[in-house]
PDB file of C-alpha atoms in Angstrom:
ATOM      1  CA  MET T   4      99.381 117.699 149.096  1.00  0.00           C
ATOM      2  CA  PRO T   5     103.067 117.400 148.065  1.00  0.00           C
ATOM      3  CA  VAL T   6     102.477 113.776 146.957  1.00  0.00           C
ATOM      4  CA  VAL T   7      99.752 114.864 144.552  1.00  0.00           C
ATOM      5  CA  LEU T   8     102.039 117.596 143.230  1.00  0.00           C
ATOM      6  CA  VAL T   9     104.828 115.053 142.610  1.00  0.00           C
ATOM      7  CA  PHE T  10     102.400 112.771 140.763  1.00  0.00           C
ATOM      8  CA  LEU T  11     101.140 115.682 138.676  1.00  0.00           C
ATOM      9  CA  ILE T  12     104.698 116.706 137.747  1.00  0.00           C
ATOM     10  CA  ALA T  13     105.620 113.108 136.927  1.00  0.00           C
ATOM     11  CA  ALA T  14     102.475 112.723 134.810  1.00  0.00           C
ATOM     12  CA  ALA T  15     103.224 115.971 132.976  1.00  0.00           C
ATOM     13  CA  VAL T  16     106.814 114.933 132.286  1.00  0.00           C
ATOM     14  CA  LEU T  17     105.780 111.465 131.104  1.00  0.00           C
ATOM     15  CA  GLY T  18     103.048 112.987 128.952  1.00  0.00           C
ATOM     16  CA  LEU T  19     105.571 115.322 127.304  1.00  0.00           C
ATOM     17  CA  VAL T  20     108.008 112.442 126.746  1.00  0.00           C
ATOM     18  CA  GLY T  21     105.213 110.376 125.189  1.00  0.00           C
ATOM     19  CA  LEU T  22     104.217 113.304 123.006  1.00  0.00           C
ATOM     20  CA  LEU T  23     107.815 113.789 121.847  1.00  0.00           C
ATOM     21  CA  ILE T  24     108.143 110.079 121.043  1.00  0.00           C
ATOM     22  CA  ARG T  25     104.928 110.210 119.005  1.00  0.00           C
ATOM     23  CA  VAL T  26     106.065 113.316 117.133  1.00  0.00           C
ATOM     24  CA  LEU T  27     109.445 111.701 116.347  1.00  0.00           C
ATOM     25  CA  ALA T  28     107.716 108.509 115.163  1.00  0.00           C
ATOM     26  CA  VAL T  29     105.413 110.508 112.886  1.00  0.00           C
ATOM     27  CA  LEU T  30     108.375 112.458 111.494  1.00  0.00           C
ATOM     28  CA  LEU T  31     110.363 109.254 110.901  1.00  0.00           C
ATOM     29  CA  VAL T  32     107.476 107.504 109.161  1.00  0.00           C
ATOM     30  CA  GLY T  33     106.718 110.648 107.159  1.00  0.00           C
ATOM     31  CA  ALA T  34     110.336 111.033 106.054  1.00  0.00           C
ATOM     32  CA  THR T  35     110.484 107.373 105.044  1.00  0.00           C
ATOM     33  CA  ALA T  36     107.246 107.677 103.078  1.00  0.00           C
ATOM     34  CA  LEU T  37     108.461 110.900 101.472  1.00  0.00           C
ATOM     35  CA  VAL T  38     111.583 109.149 100.209  1.00  0.00           C
ATOM     36  CA  ALA T  39     109.711 106.035  99.026  1.00  0.00           C
ATOM     37  CA  HIS T  40     106.676 107.749  97.424  1.00  0.00           C
ATOM     38  CA  PRO T  41     107.261 111.523  97.211  1.00  0.00           C
ATOM     39  CA  ILE T  42     104.234 112.491  95.113  1.00  0.00           C
ATOM     40  CA  GLN T  43     101.725 110.372  97.029  1.00  0.00           C
ATOM     41  CA  THR T  44     103.106 111.551 100.373  1.00  0.00           C
ATOM     42  CA  THR T  45     102.931 115.201  99.312  1.00  0.00           C
ATOM     43  CA  LEU T  46      99.324 114.720  98.179  1.00  0.00           C
ATOM     44  CA  ARG T  47      98.446 113.042 101.505  1.00  0.00           C
ATOM     45  CA  ILE T  48     100.039 115.937 103.431  1.00  0.00           C
ATOM     46  CA  LEU T  49      97.994 118.418 101.372  1.00  0.00           C
ATOM     47  CA  GLN T  50      94.852 116.338 101.945  1.00  0.00           C
ATOM     48  CA  TYR T  51      95.360 116.272 105.719  1.00  0.00           C
ATOM     49  CA  GLY T  52      96.197 119.997 105.711  1.00  0.00           C
ATOM     50  CA  CYS T  53      92.937 120.756 103.905  1.00  0.00           C
ATOM     51  CA  ALA T  54      91.051 118.567 106.376  1.00  0.00           C
ATOM     52  CA  ILE T  55      92.580 120.422 109.347  1.00  0.00           C
ATOM     53  CA  ILE T  56      91.845 123.837 107.815  1.00  0.00           C
ATOM     54  CA  GLY T  57      88.269 122.751 107.019  1.00  0.00           C
ATOM     55  CA  GLY T  58      87.775 121.531 110.597  1.00  0.00           C
ATOM     56  CA  LEU T  59      89.063 124.819 111.998  1.00  0.00           C
ATOM     57  CA  ALA T  60      86.772 126.679 109.594  1.00  0.00           C
ATOM     58  CA  VAL T  61      83.807 124.685 110.918  1.00  0.00           C
ATOM     59  CA  LEU T  62      84.735 125.740 114.459  1.00  0.00           C
ATOM     60  CA  PHE T  63      85.084 129.347 113.310  1.00  0.00           C
ATOM     61  CA  ALA T  64      81.670 129.148 111.601  1.00  0.00           C
ATOM     62  CA  LEU T  65      80.132 127.899 114.842  1.00  0.00           C
ATOM     63  CA  LEU T  66      81.820 130.778 116.681  1.00  0.00           C
ATOM     64  CA  LEU T  67      80.437 133.237 114.143  1.00  0.00           C
ATOM     65  CA  TRP T  68      76.948 131.757 114.251  1.00  0.00           C
ATOM     66  CA  PHE T  69      76.567 131.415 117.996  1.00  0.00           C
ATOM     67  CA  GLY T  70      79.093 133.935 119.320  1.00  0.00           C
ATOM     68  CA  GLU T  71      78.280 137.056 117.393  1.00  0.00           C
ATOM     69  CA  PRO T  72      75.033 138.993 117.427  1.00  0.00           C
ATOM     70  CA  HIS T  73      73.156 138.796 114.139  1.00  0.00           C
ATOM     71  CA  ASP T  74      71.966 142.387 114.145  1.00  0.00           C
ATOM     72  CA  LYS T  75      75.407 144.095 114.224  1.00  0.00           C
ATOM     73  CA  PRO T  76      78.105 144.190 111.521  1.00  0.00           C
ATOM     74  CA  LEU T  77      80.887 141.637 111.908  1.00  0.00           C
ATOM     75  CA  ARG T  78      84.187 143.022 113.225  1.00  0.00           C
ATOM     76  CA  LEU T  79      85.803 139.668 114.078  1.00  0.00           C
ATOM     77  CA  ILE T  80      87.703 139.201 110.794  1.00  0.00           C
ATOM     78  CA  SER T  81      89.246 142.687 110.511  1.00  0.00           C
ATOM     79  CA  SER T  82      88.824 146.194 111.803  1.00  0.00           C
ATOM     80  CA  HIS T  83      86.455 147.006 108.914  1.00  0.00           C
ATOM     81  CA  ALA T  84      82.802 146.371 109.490  1.00  0.00           C
ATOM     82  CA  TYR T  85      81.475 143.686 107.143  1.00  0.00           C
ATOM     83  CA  PRO T  86      77.845 142.798 106.947  1.00  0.00           C
ATOM     84  CA  TYR T  87      77.245 139.528 108.731  1.00  0.00           C
ATOM     85  CA  PRO T  88      76.377 137.243 105.788  1.00  0.00           C
ATOM     86  CA  VAL T  89      79.606 138.133 103.944  1.00  0.00           C
ATOM     87  CA  GLY T  90      81.852 136.946 106.807  1.00  0.00           C
ATOM     88  CA  PHE T  91      79.806 133.823 107.365  1.00  0.00           C
ATOM     89  CA  GLY T  92      79.691 133.146 103.617  1.00  0.00           C
ATOM     90  CA  MET T  93      83.492 133.352 103.403  1.00  0.00           C
ATOM     91  CA  VAL T  94      83.845 130.769 106.158  1.00  0.00           C
ATOM     92  CA  ILE T  95      81.333 128.452 104.472  1.00  0.00           C
ATOM     93  CA  GLY T  96      83.240 128.925 101.190  1.00  0.00           C
ATOM     94  CA  VAL T  97      86.479 127.924 102.901  1.00  0.00           C
ATOM     95  CA  ILE T  98      84.784 124.807 104.314  1.00  0.00           C
ATOM     96  CA  VAL T  99      83.455 123.788 100.881  1.00  0.00           C
ATOM     97  CA  LEU T 100      86.774 124.534  99.171  1.00  0.00           C
ATOM     98  CA  CYS T 101      88.657 122.477 101.764  1.00  0.00           C
ATOM     99  CA  GLY T 102      86.261 119.579 101.276  1.00  0.00           C
ATOM    100  CA  VAL T 103      86.635 119.646  97.501  1.00  0.00           C
ATOM    101  CA  LEU T 104      90.434 119.964  97.613  1.00  0.00           C
ATOM    102  CA  SER T 105      90.745 117.255 100.257  1.00  0.00           C
ATOM    103  CA  SER T 106      88.736 114.793  98.159  1.00  0.00           C
ATOM    104  CA  LEU T 107      90.697 115.756  95.011  1.00  0.00           C
ATOM    105  CA  PHE T 108      94.060 115.213  96.734  1.00  0.00           C
ATOM    106  CA  GLY T 109      92.817 111.891  98.128  1.00  0.00           C
ATOM    107  CA  ARG T 110      91.750 110.654  94.690  1.00  0.00           C
ATOM    108  CA  LEU T 111      95.051 111.705  93.157  1.00  0.00           C
ATOM    109  CA  ALA T 112      97.024 109.991  95.930  1.00  0.00           C
ATOM    110  CA  ASP T 113      95.038 106.747  95.490  1.00  0.00           C
ATOM    111  CA  ARG T 114      95.542 106.729  91.716  1.00  0.00           C
ATOM    112  CA  PRO T 115      97.899 103.940  90.593  1.00  0.00           C
ATOM    113  CA  SER T 116     101.326 104.953  89.393  1.00  0.00           C
ATOM    114  CA  ARG T 117     102.505 104.594  85.807  1.00  0.00           C
ATOM    115  CA  ALA T 118     104.371 101.367  86.585  1.00  0.00           C
ATOM    116  CA  GLU T 119     101.301  99.871  88.295  1.00  0.00           C
ATOM    117  CA  ARG T 120      99.119 100.805  85.312  1.00  0.00           C
ATOM    118  CA  LYS T 121     101.632  99.211  82.939  1.00  0.00           C
ATOM    119  CA  ILE T 122     101.587  95.962  84.936  1.00  0.00           C
ATOM    120  CA  MET T 123      97.775  95.987  85.000  1.00  0.00           C
ATOM    121  CA  ASP T 124      97.704  96.460  81.204  1.00  0.00           C
ATOM    122  CA  ILE T 125     100.010  93.469  80.758  1.00  0.00           C
ATOM    123  CA  LEU T 126      97.842  91.348  83.030  1.00  0.00           C
ATOM    124  CA  ARG T 127      94.661  92.370  81.162  1.00  0.00           C
ATOM    125  CA  GLN T 128      95.996  91.090  77.828  1.00  0.00           C
ATOM    126  CA  PRO T 129      94.716  87.689  76.708  1.00  0.00           C
ATOM    127  CA  GLN T 130      97.011  84.860  77.624  1.00  0.00           C
ATOM    128  CA  GLU T 131      98.753  82.966  74.851  1.00  0.00           C
ATOM    129  CA  GLN T 132      99.290  79.264  74.660  1.00  0.00           C
ATOM    130  CA  VAL T 133     102.928  78.419  75.111  1.00  0.00           C
ATOM    131  CA  VAL T 134     104.304  75.565  73.032  1.00  0.00           C
ATOM    132  CA  ARG T 135     107.502  74.015  74.328  1.00  0.00           C
ATOM    133  CA  VAL T 136     109.471  71.342  72.541  1.00  0.00           C
ATOM    134  CA  VAL T 137     111.140  68.866  74.863  1.00  0.00           C
ATOM    135  CA  HIS T 138     113.760  66.460  73.551  1.00  0.00           C
ATOM    136  CA  GLU T 139     114.133  63.202  75.420  1.00  0.00           C
ATOM    137  CA  TYR T 140     116.921  60.757  74.826  1.00  0.00           C
ATOM    138  CA  THR T 141     116.212  57.080  75.404  1.00  0.00           C
ATOM    139  CA  PRO T 142     119.039  54.587  75.280  1.00  0.00           C
ATOM    140  CA  THR T 143     118.812  51.680  72.864  1.00  0.00           C
ATOM    141  CA  THR T 144     120.325  48.295  73.466  1.00  0.00           C
ATOM    142  CA  PRO T 145     124.058  48.173  72.828  1.00  0.00           C
ATOM    143  CA  THR T 146     125.448  45.920  70.129  1.00  0.00           C
ATOM    144  CA  ALA T 147     128.490  43.755  70.563  1.00  0.00           C
ATOM    145  CA  ALA T 148     130.667  46.030  68.412  1.00  0.00           C
ATOM    146  CA  ASP T 149     129.688  49.234  70.222  1.00  0.00           C
ATOM    147  CA  THR T 150     130.730  49.947  73.752  1.00  0.00           C
ATOM    148  CA  LEU T 151     128.340  52.843  74.124  1.00  0.00           C
ATOM    149  CA  PRO T 152     124.630  52.412  73.496  1.00  0.00           C
ATOM    150  CA  ASP T 153     123.042  54.403  70.657  1.00  0.00           C
ATOM    151  CA  ARG T 154     120.532  57.037  71.663  1.00  0.00           C
ATOM    152  CA  GLN T 155     117.308  57.745  69.890  1.00  0.00           C
ATOM    153  CA  ILE T 156     115.729  61.232  69.871  1.00  0.00           C
ATOM    154  CA  ILE T 157     112.065  61.292  70.743  1.00  0.00           C
ATOM    155  CA  ASP T 158     110.383  64.621  69.929  1.00  0.00           C
ATOM    156  CA  THR T 159     107.563  65.450  72.289  1.00  0.00           C
ATOM    157  CA  THR T 160     105.616  68.680  72.026  1.00  0.00           C
ATOM    158  CA  ALA T 161     103.875  69.938  75.157  1.00  0.00           C
ATOM    159  CA  VAL T 162     101.193  72.615  75.070  1.00  0.00           C
ATOM    160  CA  ASP T 163     100.950  74.517  78.329  1.00  0.00           C
ATOM    161  CA  THR T 164      97.790  76.618  78.742  1.00  0.00           C
ATOM    162  CA  THR T 165      98.229  77.540  82.386  1.00  0.00           C
ATOM    163  CA  GLU T 166     101.013  80.097  82.135  1.00  0.00           C
ATOM    164  CA  THR T 167     101.837  83.004  79.909  1.00  0.00           C
ATOM    165  CA  TYR T 168     105.126  83.185  78.083  1.00  0.00           C
ATOM    166  CA  LEU T 169     106.421  85.904  80.409  1.00  0.00           C
ATOM    167  CA  GLU T 170     105.698  83.870  83.521  1.00  0.00           C
ATOM    168  CA  SER T 171     107.255  80.602  82.338  1.00  0.00           C
ATOM    169  CA  ASN T 172     110.850  80.182  83.411  1.00  0.00           C
ATOM    170  CA  THR T 173     111.020  76.470  84.114  1.00  0.00           C
ATOM    171  CA  PRO T 174     110.984  73.774  81.446  1.00  0.00           C
ATOM    172  CA  VAL T 175     108.069  71.388  81.301  1.00  0.00           C
ATOM    173  CA  THR T 176     108.870  67.835  82.347  1.00  0.00           C
ATOM    174  CA  GLN T 177     106.568  65.062  81.272  1.00  0.00           C
ATOM    175  CA  ASP T 178     105.835  61.934  83.189  1.00  0.00           C
ATOM    176  CA  LYS T 179     107.377  58.917  81.406  1.00  0.00           C
ATOM    177  CA  ASN T 180     104.413  56.711  82.305  1.00  0.00           C
ATOM    178  CA  ALA T 181     101.952  59.130  80.720  1.00  0.00           C
ATOM    179  CA  SER T 182     103.601  58.911  77.283  1.00  0.00           C
ATOM    180  CA  MET T 183     103.437  55.094  77.075  1.00  0.00           C
TER     181      MET T 183
END
């Protein structure tokens, strides 16, 4: 019998330690999310709070429906005697209100932020063709009087249809064999 008691105490202690570690992890993740996205995190907290309250209201409705006699006035909510449908109707109203608020908070939390909407608007715009002018210098043959060869400017215009102007940071290089 003492061995079972030791195992039960050890299991209880380890269970409490595990519970504390989980609570600290949830608080750490919640604090990090609150700093990174305060509005979305607040809406998620409200959504989960409404879901918990709605779940408890469902349990209370089951208690009212199956635990109380239907022929007597309801005295479970307060010391005043309410008729039974009024108490049950209030609980059903709380359940419906929690469902509506929970879905509203979820839709608001999933809504893209202003910066995300601005980026999406930029990406939805039609892409423009970018025209880049590339100057290539080709050496000519040196003459006897000149020590340095003369250079001739060849103007090549490249039309790039794959990128938008905002995305293009690198110059276009053309293959020398393709121009000949």
